[in-house]
């Protein structure tokens, strides 16, 4: 429309009930609500002017009696300030209503269509419908349904068939009309009387607004009432306009939101009229006069010789009701000579003489007609024809769309395009409010689908592309996943939705039969029939009993992939529509949409290795910089700013989002090949978007950062699951036809290779990890240079976490490679350059990762990377240790090198930093325990190497012992033996080993030390202390019997060493007794060994009966057990022999020896004798020997208890 429509403000009812206050056009008429009590019947009517183009209301002049209306006034058909453009303002529009008048109103008041309003139509059509029971005239109207709204337009059969005769259009309808309705149809010419009445009415109205009240006639050569009158010419030149069926209005083609000139809303005023419970948007051109004593009146000219009939009374009453005019001024004439005036109130019109009618009946007629139409005009987008022949009582309803589809060209229906555009506009309007009205998604979808059904793809590409884009927008791809339920707003059926198919209900004689079964044989084409117009006057005769089945429910998508696939199907249709409309000015590559575009699979050898990534990343960042400057390049030649350019941008962006969601869903299902394929398509879509976009939005850059982040995740998972590479490759190379066609559309605009570096499926692990890292770095760069870091802090933190993680993965990869080289290399006197290069790469990755985590205050992950860096330092130390051993040669003694000490101390520093990063165990107990364990291990390893390979060429023995002791004690400090965890047995074993080594070291010092008695005593105490702690800890373990036995044997040796320095027999005997007690405490170790031997025998028997024995099941080191058992037997024999000797010599010296000593001597002799016989048996098995030892230890224990129980002599 050229002028905007403005809603009028509603005012309270005036004192006159139906009066309208004079004033400017914006105030005319003020909305009023009134209740008319006519003949005991109550009728409710309310009118609100939504728009008025009339100038300020002019006062009407009462003409003098005997004024000759056949003579034209001086101002006839001339413009003036009071009148506005002649013939189109206050006097109303003299030309007939256009066949698309309701569409013009619907376009201007789109908010009301489909939702609030029941009917949109010209007031003349409304009056014609309500007069059906009273009139014999024919009725011919086109009916369209949009949601719950019906659009009514006059369907002028005579005009239509005249066009058919000239153009050949509508021949099918003409044939249908002649065959079933009027076989002798011919053009009916209007009489001279008709033109005469129009001419004197026009002159009367111009006389009535003349300012001086006595207009002077102007002589005219034209005969009054001649067919050549100006109004006749006006009628002929500006009659009903029927657009050609194949035409697409240019304005709609250029801008879907604009109305075309053929569908202009040219009513003087648009009124929202509520009649009872029926809401109507009505267009009216009725002249309204005011001023003086009559603020608002309607003027009518009547022939005094012809009485007012019912049809005229209903006409006048409805006009005043619709326009909210309280009074009617009637001027009577005889042969054009004014006779008199009469003033009639609107509520008195139904009671006029000769025109009595019941307003209640009019209300019933309105409700019945509306119910009849709503019950039968159920398909949106279809054109229905309501027809009543002249003089007939039968009203029929036809579905012209169905009849038209039976012809060769279904687009011959001229209503097709206006209906499609209206469906599109209503959907657009609802989409604007979609966030508040998600329950209307089903309605919006149905409107758009019906719109697409009506339009020809080749003629209306813009609307089709836009409708498909809106359909794709209905599916929220970024919503969190949730279970679909009937309570979800997306699954609710809108109250305003109507099904395309009417649920069949049994016909009811009381309510009328709409089915074709009750129709005459020649009316089978009719959708529904009103058998007699008299039925319309029966209250609720046609009240709809049909249950309308909602078909506008939003489709339920059971999973993410189904939802995304629906979105992509709409995107593809939109892209096809856009591409088909672009003129190919340049030669584009002739690609076939049905031919797959290969997704290149390159081996690492061909792609140039990870080093190429740096160059590709630089090119990428340069491209992103150019995007910020607004560069744009399109291979298809689209003009930036054109509708094709704008629409394709939106569709491509939507496709990239859909592919991103598909990739994320595949990622969660561990379908990493499929996920990489989808993210590749997402990035290709985004690359094309970048090529077309002239101004990159921050939101789009954020999408790109998210895409690259997901791509990095996928490449990392592919690297970590290399065993399934073949399956992933198959998933990656698969393509649907839909994806191929979308990719074909993308290739029209760009090469889609901007992100090829990120989306290739490589076979090289290092390359995959490097690509993953580069993806995260690119995502981070986008956040930094586009200033999205502060706007999206959560995403920024996630990107940095992933960067830290991938750098840790790459660091571990290089570290493991270095460890593998160290394991497999030939003995070398120095560390290789390759190893050192790997160390540097690994260290650099760890260092960068630590910085990433520290920048976001992620203490836990920073501690883990510090821990890994410590492990790298230990690997460096081990490499230098191996090189030092090789340099010393086979004969030379290996010493703990300075390089080893340096790297072990560096490792210790990193572990301590990790602990400082955590702060306390409460932050993350598992990580805290892990770091403590690694730190304890490092101290223990360094102390062990110093103890085993003492650097005596550089340090004194005492200094080495001191350093070993300090390192061992620090290792104990970080070895948590008390906390119950999976690592507790390891900690206990480590602590026991440390105590054992310290005890052995002090034992060795004691043996080799001469001189300082104080120091010797200190070493003796420390050795005894650590041996005791080692035994206690080993006894807690069930899988360390050999270690426990070895410690006990060392303790026995320590006792023997002490006994050698003793001189008194009593002292020696006491030491021997203590040593034998230690031997008896070794019983626990032998019991564990025996249990394992028995288990092995049982396992061997079961394996022999079933299959070959499992070598991994044998965990007991038999050789070591045999060796320790032999030592134990020899030391036990030695201790028993020495005990017998000492007890015998004491018996000789002291005759009065107690019974205790006698019993002990006897027991020791017996045990010694049994031990000698057992050791002499060379054929005894290991189990038998252990059984003997356990038996002898039992005897020793019993003998000791017996001797202790013997009372001393008196």
Tab-separated table of C-alpha atoms in Angstrom, residues 284-586:
chain	number	residue	atom	x	y	z
A	284	UNK	CA	-16.803	0.257	3.141
A	285	UNK	CA	-17.164	3.175	0.716
A	286	UNK	CA	-20.483	4.532	2.039
A	287	UNK	CA	-20.622	8.372	2.017
A	288	UNK	CA	-21.008	9.779	5.531
A	289	UNK	CA	-22.032	13.381	6.114
A	290	UNK	CA	-22.020	15.404	9.303
A	291	UNK	CA	-22.055	18.858	10.793
A	292	UNK	CA	-24.628	20.979	12.535
A	293	UNK	CA	-27.347	19.054	14.244
A	294	UNK	CA	-26.374	15.838	12.507
A	295	UNK	CA	-22.856	14.729	13.494
A	296	UNK	CA	-23.031	11.581	11.339
A	297	UNK	CA	-25.703	10.643	8.856
A	298	UNK	CA	-25.990	8.582	5.723
A	299	UNK	CA	-27.763	10.100	2.717
A	300	UNK	CA	-30.122	8.074	0.545
A	301	UNK	CA	-32.033	9.063	-2.599
A	302	UNK	CA	-35.389	7.352	-3.105
A	303	UNK	CA	-37.971	7.470	-5.874
A	304	UNK	CA	-41.181	8.637	-4.195
A	305	UNK	CA	-43.191	6.393	-6.514
A	306	UNK	CA	-41.420	3.244	-5.346
A	307	UNK	CA	-41.923	2.130	-1.701
A	308	UNK	CA	-38.990	0.872	0.378
A	309	UNK	CA	-38.852	-2.936	0.388
A	310	UNK	CA	-37.235	-5.389	2.803
A	311	UNK	CA	-34.036	-5.684	0.757
A	312	UNK	CA	-33.567	-1.913	0.752
A	313	UNK	CA	-34.273	-1.705	4.482
A	314	UNK	CA	-31.742	-4.438	5.299
A	315	UNK	CA	-29.234	-2.707	3.032
A	316	UNK	CA	-29.622	0.667	4.771
A	317	UNK	CA	-29.655	-0.893	8.255
A	318	UNK	CA	-26.502	-2.961	7.712
A	319	UNK	CA	-24.610	-0.011	6.149
A	320	UNK	CA	-25.357	2.194	9.158
A	321	UNK	CA	-24.543	-0.639	11.576
A	322	UNK	CA	-21.206	-1.419	9.923
A	323	UNK	CA	-20.156	2.253	9.803
A	324	UNK	CA	-21.683	3.013	13.205
A	325	UNK	CA	-23.892	5.806	11.792
A	326	UNK	CA	-26.853	6.575	14.093
A	327	UNK	CA	-29.201	8.227	11.585
A	328	UNK	CA	-30.358	7.984	8.003
A	329	UNK	CA	-31.451	10.995	5.921
A	330	UNK	CA	-33.695	10.019	2.993
A	331	UNK	CA	-34.379	12.408	0.097
A	332	UNK	CA	-37.450	11.592	-2.024
A	333	UNK	CA	-37.708	12.616	-5.662
A	334	UNK	CA	-40.131	12.190	-8.553
A	335	UNK	CA	-38.477	11.922	-11.961
A	336	UNK	CA	-35.376	13.623	-10.591
A	337	UNK	CA	-37.224	16.515	-8.924
A	338	UNK	CA	-36.606	16.777	-5.163
A	339	UNK	CA	-39.800	16.463	-3.118
A	340	UNK	CA	-38.946	16.125	0.590
A	341	UNK	CA	-36.470	14.883	3.247
A	342	UNK	CA	-37.059	12.404	6.075
A	343	UNK	CA	-34.804	11.605	9.092
A	344	UNK	CA	-34.841	8.005	10.391
A	345	UNK	CA	-32.855	6.576	13.310
A	346	UNK	CA	-30.863	3.426	12.569
A	347	UNK	CA	-32.691	1.338	15.170
A	348	UNK	CA	-36.032	2.318	13.551
A	349	UNK	CA	-35.111	1.054	10.078
A	350	UNK	CA	-36.223	-2.600	10.708
A	351	UNK	CA	-39.707	-1.278	11.573
A	352	UNK	CA	-40.296	0.888	8.484
A	353	UNK	CA	-43.533	0.371	6.588
A	354	UNK	CA	-43.212	-2.228	3.809
A	355	UNK	CA	-39.729	-3.193	4.979
A	356	UNK	CA	-40.294	-4.903	8.301
A	357	UNK	CA	-37.663	-7.500	9.146
A	358	UNK	CA	-36.389	-9.205	12.300
A	359	UNK	CA	-32.854	-8.358	13.382
A	360	UNK	CA	-32.812	-11.691	15.211
A	361	UNK	CA	-33.371	-13.465	11.892
A	362	UNK	CA	-30.517	-11.489	10.308
A	363	UNK	CA	-28.303	-12.624	13.208
A	364	UNK	CA	-29.342	-16.267	12.669
A	365	UNK	CA	-28.659	-15.975	8.935
A	366	UNK	CA	-25.167	-14.603	9.621
A	367	UNK	CA	-24.358	-17.384	12.098
A	368	UNK	CA	-25.713	-20.119	9.819
A	369	UNK	CA	-23.804	-18.905	6.751
A	370	UNK	CA	-20.565	-18.604	8.719
A	371	UNK	CA	-20.998	-22.102	10.189
A	372	UNK	CA	-21.807	-23.532	6.759
A	373	UNK	CA	-18.704	-22.003	5.188
A	374	UNK	CA	-16.333	-22.864	8.057
A	375	UNK	CA	-17.539	-26.461	8.109
A	376	UNK	CA	-16.979	-26.984	4.398
A	377	UNK	CA	-14.187	-24.613	3.365
A	378	UNK	CA	-11.609	-26.584	5.300
A	379	UNK	CA	-8.549	-26.642	3.020
A	380	UNK	CA	-6.155	-23.734	3.246
A	381	UNK	CA	-5.053	-22.499	-0.154
A	382	UNK	CA	-8.111	-23.851	-1.967
A	383	UNK	CA	-10.515	-21.538	-3.797
A	384	UNK	CA	-14.153	-22.292	-3.012
A	385	UNK	CA	-17.085	-20.965	-5.056
A	386	UNK	CA	-20.334	-20.129	-3.269
A	387	UNK	CA	-23.037	-19.941	-5.926
A	388	UNK	CA	-26.796	-19.374	-6.008
A	389	UNK	CA	-28.470	-19.037	-9.359
A	390	UNK	CA	-30.916	-16.236	-9.971
A	391	UNK	CA	-34.399	-17.225	-8.797
A	392	UNK	CA	-33.115	-20.428	-7.172
A	393	UNK	CA	-33.448	-21.436	-3.519
A	394	UNK	CA	-30.428	-23.751	-3.593
A	395	UNK	CA	-26.983	-22.558	-2.557
A	396	UNK	CA	-24.021	-24.658	-3.662
A	397	UNK	CA	-20.359	-24.677	-2.672
A	398	UNK	CA	-17.687	-25.891	-5.147
A	399	UNK	CA	-13.943	-26.467	-4.681
A	400	UNK	CA	-12.508	-24.708	-7.735
A	401	UNK	CA	-8.942	-25.740	-6.874
A	402	UNK	CA	-9.850	-29.410	-7.128
A	403	UNK	CA	-11.699	-28.767	-10.390
A	404	UNK	CA	-8.771	-26.743	-11.731
A	405	UNK	CA	-6.261	-29.497	-10.901
A	406	UNK	CA	-8.129	-31.769	-13.268
A	407	UNK	CA	-7.134	-29.464	-16.147
A	408	UNK	CA	-3.769	-29.300	-17.876
A	409	UNK	CA	-2.547	-26.178	-16.076
A	410	UNK	CA	-3.416	-25.981	-12.407
A	411	UNK	CA	-2.162	-22.366	-12.288
A	412	UNK	CA	-5.163	-21.119	-14.342
A	413	UNK	CA	-6.836	-20.194	-11.055
A	414	UNK	CA	-6.115	-16.416	-10.707
A	415	UNK	CA	-6.585	-16.627	-6.952
A	416	UNK	CA	-3.613	-19.001	-6.594
A	417	UNK	CA	-0.874	-16.376	-6.315
A	418	UNK	CA	-2.785	-13.927	-4.041
A	419	UNK	CA	-3.738	-16.788	-1.704
A	420	UNK	CA	-0.164	-18.081	-1.636
A	421	UNK	CA	1.173	-14.606	-0.865
A	422	UNK	CA	-1.382	-14.154	1.897
A	423	UNK	CA	-0.469	-17.525	3.421
A	424	UNK	CA	3.153	-16.434	3.283
A	425	UNK	CA	2.420	-13.064	4.875
A	426	UNK	CA	0.395	-14.576	7.717
A	427	UNK	CA	3.206	-17.056	8.389
A	428	UNK	CA	5.761	-14.211	8.324
A	429	UNK	CA	3.711	-12.233	10.791
A	430	UNK	CA	3.422	-15.201	13.144
A	431	UNK	CA	7.138	-15.894	12.796
A	432	UNK	CA	7.887	-12.409	14.082
A	433	UNK	CA	6.234	-13.452	17.333
A	434	UNK	CA	7.460	-17.037	17.361
A	435	UNK	CA	9.322	-16.706	20.652
A	436	UNK	CA	6.093	-15.808	22.402
A	437	UNK	CA	3.933	-18.225	20.419
A	438	UNK	CA	5.779	-21.502	20.019
A	439	UNK	CA	2.469	-23.270	20.195
A	440	UNK	CA	1.742	-21.754	16.759
A	441	UNK	CA	4.723	-23.487	15.111
A	442	UNK	CA	2.415	-26.154	13.708
A	443	UNK	CA	0.130	-23.491	12.247
A	444	UNK	CA	3.063	-21.603	10.725
A	445	UNK	CA	4.382	-24.789	9.170
A	446	UNK	CA	0.994	-25.646	7.651
A	447	UNK	CA	0.622	-22.119	6.243
A	448	UNK	CA	4.042	-22.299	4.594
A	449	UNK	CA	3.560	-25.804	3.217
A	450	UNK	CA	0.213	-24.795	1.721
A	451	UNK	CA	1.872	-21.695	0.273
A	452	UNK	CA	4.546	-23.840	-1.385
A	453	UNK	CA	1.910	-26.154	-2.831
A	454	UNK	CA	0.271	-23.244	-4.639
A	455	UNK	CA	3.355	-21.620	-6.163
A	456	UNK	CA	5.222	-22.560	-9.308
A	457	UNK	CA	8.916	-22.969	-8.525
A	458	UNK	CA	10.003	-21.344	-11.749
A	459	UNK	CA	7.862	-18.224	-11.353
A	460	UNK	CA	8.119	-17.383	-7.666
A	461	UNK	CA	11.642	-18.288	-6.500
A	462	UNK	CA	11.916	-15.600	-3.839
A	463	UNK	CA	8.785	-16.556	-1.931
A	464	UNK	CA	9.619	-20.250	-2.249
A	465	UNK	CA	13.162	-19.702	-0.967
A	466	UNK	CA	11.936	-17.524	1.900
A	467	UNK	CA	9.175	-19.980	2.851
A	468	UNK	CA	11.635	-22.866	2.924
A	469	UNK	CA	14.009	-20.828	5.065
A	470	UNK	CA	11.199	-20.053	7.525
A	471	UNK	CA	10.294	-23.746	7.627
A	472	UNK	CA	13.889	-24.528	8.545
A	473	UNK	CA	13.829	-21.821	11.214
A	474	UNK	CA	10.907	-23.521	12.981
A	475	UNK	CA	13.232	-26.295	14.099
A	476	UNK	CA	15.342	-25.052	16.989
A	477	UNK	CA	18.750	-26.661	16.476
A	478	UNK	CA	20.373	-24.930	19.424
A	479	UNK	CA	17.858	-26.024	22.068
A	480	UNK	CA	19.057	-28.451	24.746
A	481	UNK	CA	18.117	-32.060	24.225
A	482	UNK	CA	14.961	-33.089	25.997
A	483	UNK	CA	12.470	-35.837	25.782
A	484	UNK	CA	9.547	-35.158	23.500
A	485	UNK	CA	6.326	-35.106	25.414
A	486	UNK	CA	2.745	-34.212	24.758
A	487	UNK	CA	3.172	-31.208	27.031
A	488	UNK	CA	5.862	-29.709	24.861
A	489	UNK	CA	4.758	-26.474	23.190
A	490	UNK	CA	6.082	-27.719	19.860
A	491	UNK	CA	3.709	-30.645	19.917
A	492	UNK	CA	0.620	-28.758	20.947
A	493	UNK	CA	-2.072	-28.265	18.352
A	494	UNK	CA	-3.058	-24.679	17.856
A	495	UNK	CA	-6.648	-23.841	18.611
A	496	UNK	CA	-6.728	-21.979	15.330
A	497	UNK	CA	-5.515	-24.908	13.255
A	498	UNK	CA	-7.758	-26.676	10.867
A	499	UNK	CA	-7.332	-29.992	9.210
A	500	UNK	CA	-6.986	-30.376	5.512
A	501	UNK	CA	-9.378	-33.275	5.702
A	502	UNK	CA	-12.692	-33.101	7.437
A	503	UNK	CA	-13.490	-35.917	9.787
A	504	UNK	CA	-16.476	-37.785	8.464
A	505	UNK	CA	-19.557	-37.409	10.603
A	506	UNK	CA	-23.021	-38.863	10.027
A	507	UNK	CA	-25.434	-36.467	8.383
A	508	UNK	CA	-28.173	-35.041	10.537
A	509	UNK	CA	-31.541	-34.046	9.174
A	510	UNK	CA	-31.943	-31.498	11.946
A	511	UNK	CA	-28.702	-29.737	11.190
A	512	UNK	CA	-28.772	-30.067	7.436
A	513	UNK	CA	-26.802	-32.428	5.191
A	514	UNK	CA	-23.524	-31.158	3.774
A	515	UNK	CA	-22.555	-34.403	2.109
A	516	UNK	CA	-22.912	-35.000	-1.606
A	517	UNK	CA	-25.099	-38.054	-0.970
A	518	UNK	CA	-28.085	-35.756	-0.467
A	519	UNK	CA	-27.332	-33.719	-3.599
A	520	UNK	CA	-29.104	-34.159	-6.920
A	521	UNK	CA	-27.187	-36.291	-9.442
A	522	UNK	CA	-26.000	-33.259	-11.395
A	523	UNK	CA	-24.446	-31.677	-8.264
A	524	UNK	CA	-21.828	-34.305	-7.489
A	525	UNK	CA	-19.120	-31.721	-8.033
A	526	UNK	CA	-20.441	-29.597	-5.186
A	527	UNK	CA	-18.684	-29.820	-1.830
A	528	UNK	CA	-21.845	-28.914	0.071
A	529	UNK	CA	-25.380	-27.699	-0.658
A	530	UNK	CA	-27.972	-25.607	1.188
A	531	UNK	CA	-31.182	-27.164	-0.087
A	532	UNK	CA	-33.326	-24.160	0.656
A	533	UNK	CA	-32.411	-20.592	1.539
A	534	UNK	CA	-35.232	-20.645	4.061
A	535	UNK	CA	-33.140	-22.936	6.242
A	536	UNK	CA	-30.740	-20.060	6.906
A	537	UNK	CA	-33.410	-18.301	8.982
A	538	UNK	CA	-33.748	-21.259	11.371
A	539	UNK	CA	-31.685	-20.607	14.538
A	540	UNK	CA	-28.517	-22.753	14.640
A	541	UNK	CA	-29.688	-24.770	11.648
A	542	UNK	CA	-26.186	-24.910	10.283
A	543	UNK	CA	-24.288	-24.870	13.512
A	544	UNK	CA	-21.230	-26.971	12.664
A	545	UNK	CA	-21.257	-30.452	14.198
A	546	UNK	CA	-18.039	-31.389	12.409
A	547	UNK	CA	-15.093	-32.161	14.631
A	548	UNK	CA	-12.169	-30.512	12.906
A	549	UNK	CA	-9.128	-32.737	13.210
A	550	UNK	CA	-6.024	-30.600	13.787
A	551	UNK	CA	-3.405	-31.205	11.114
A	552	UNK	CA	-1.177	-28.327	12.124
A	553	UNK	CA	0.658	-30.248	14.823
A	554	UNK	CA	4.381	-29.686	14.686
A	555	UNK	CA	6.097	-32.896	13.556
A	556	UNK	CA	7.649	-34.890	16.380
A	557	UNK	CA	11.314	-35.564	15.678
A	558	UNK	CA	12.430	-38.547	17.686
A	559	UNK	CA	16.123	-37.712	17.492
A	560	UNK	CA	18.496	-34.923	16.583
A	561	UNK	CA	19.433	-36.385	13.216
A	562	UNK	CA	15.813	-36.520	12.066
A	563	UNK	CA	15.291	-32.885	13.071
A	564	UNK	CA	18.445	-31.744	11.286
A	565	UNK	CA	17.593	-33.742	8.179
A	566	UNK	CA	14.221	-31.978	7.984
A	567	UNK	CA	15.983	-28.634	8.292
A	568	UNK	CA	18.457	-29.563	5.543
A	569	UNK	CA	15.664	-30.687	3.229
A	570	UNK	CA	14.081	-27.231	3.499
A	571	UNK	CA	17.460	-25.522	3.127
A	572	UNK	CA	18.126	-27.510	-0.045
A	573	UNK	CA	14.791	-26.509	-1.584
A	574	UNK	CA	15.536	-22.893	-0.716
A	575	UNK	CA	19.005	-23.080	-2.267
A	576	UNK	CA	17.593	-24.642	-5.435
A	577	UNK	CA	15.079	-21.817	-5.692
A	578	UNK	CA	17.766	-19.151	-5.244
A	579	UNK	CA	20.159	-20.804	-7.695
A	580	UNK	CA	17.457	-21.164	-10.331
A	581	UNK	CA	16.805	-17.416	-10.198
A	582	UNK	CA	20.430	-16.343	-10.664
A	583	UNK	CA	21.352	-15.414	-14.207
A	584	UNK	CA	24.512	-17.218	-15.107
A	585	UNK	CA	26.552	-14.426	-16.598
A	586	UNK	CA	29.832	-16.289	-16.214
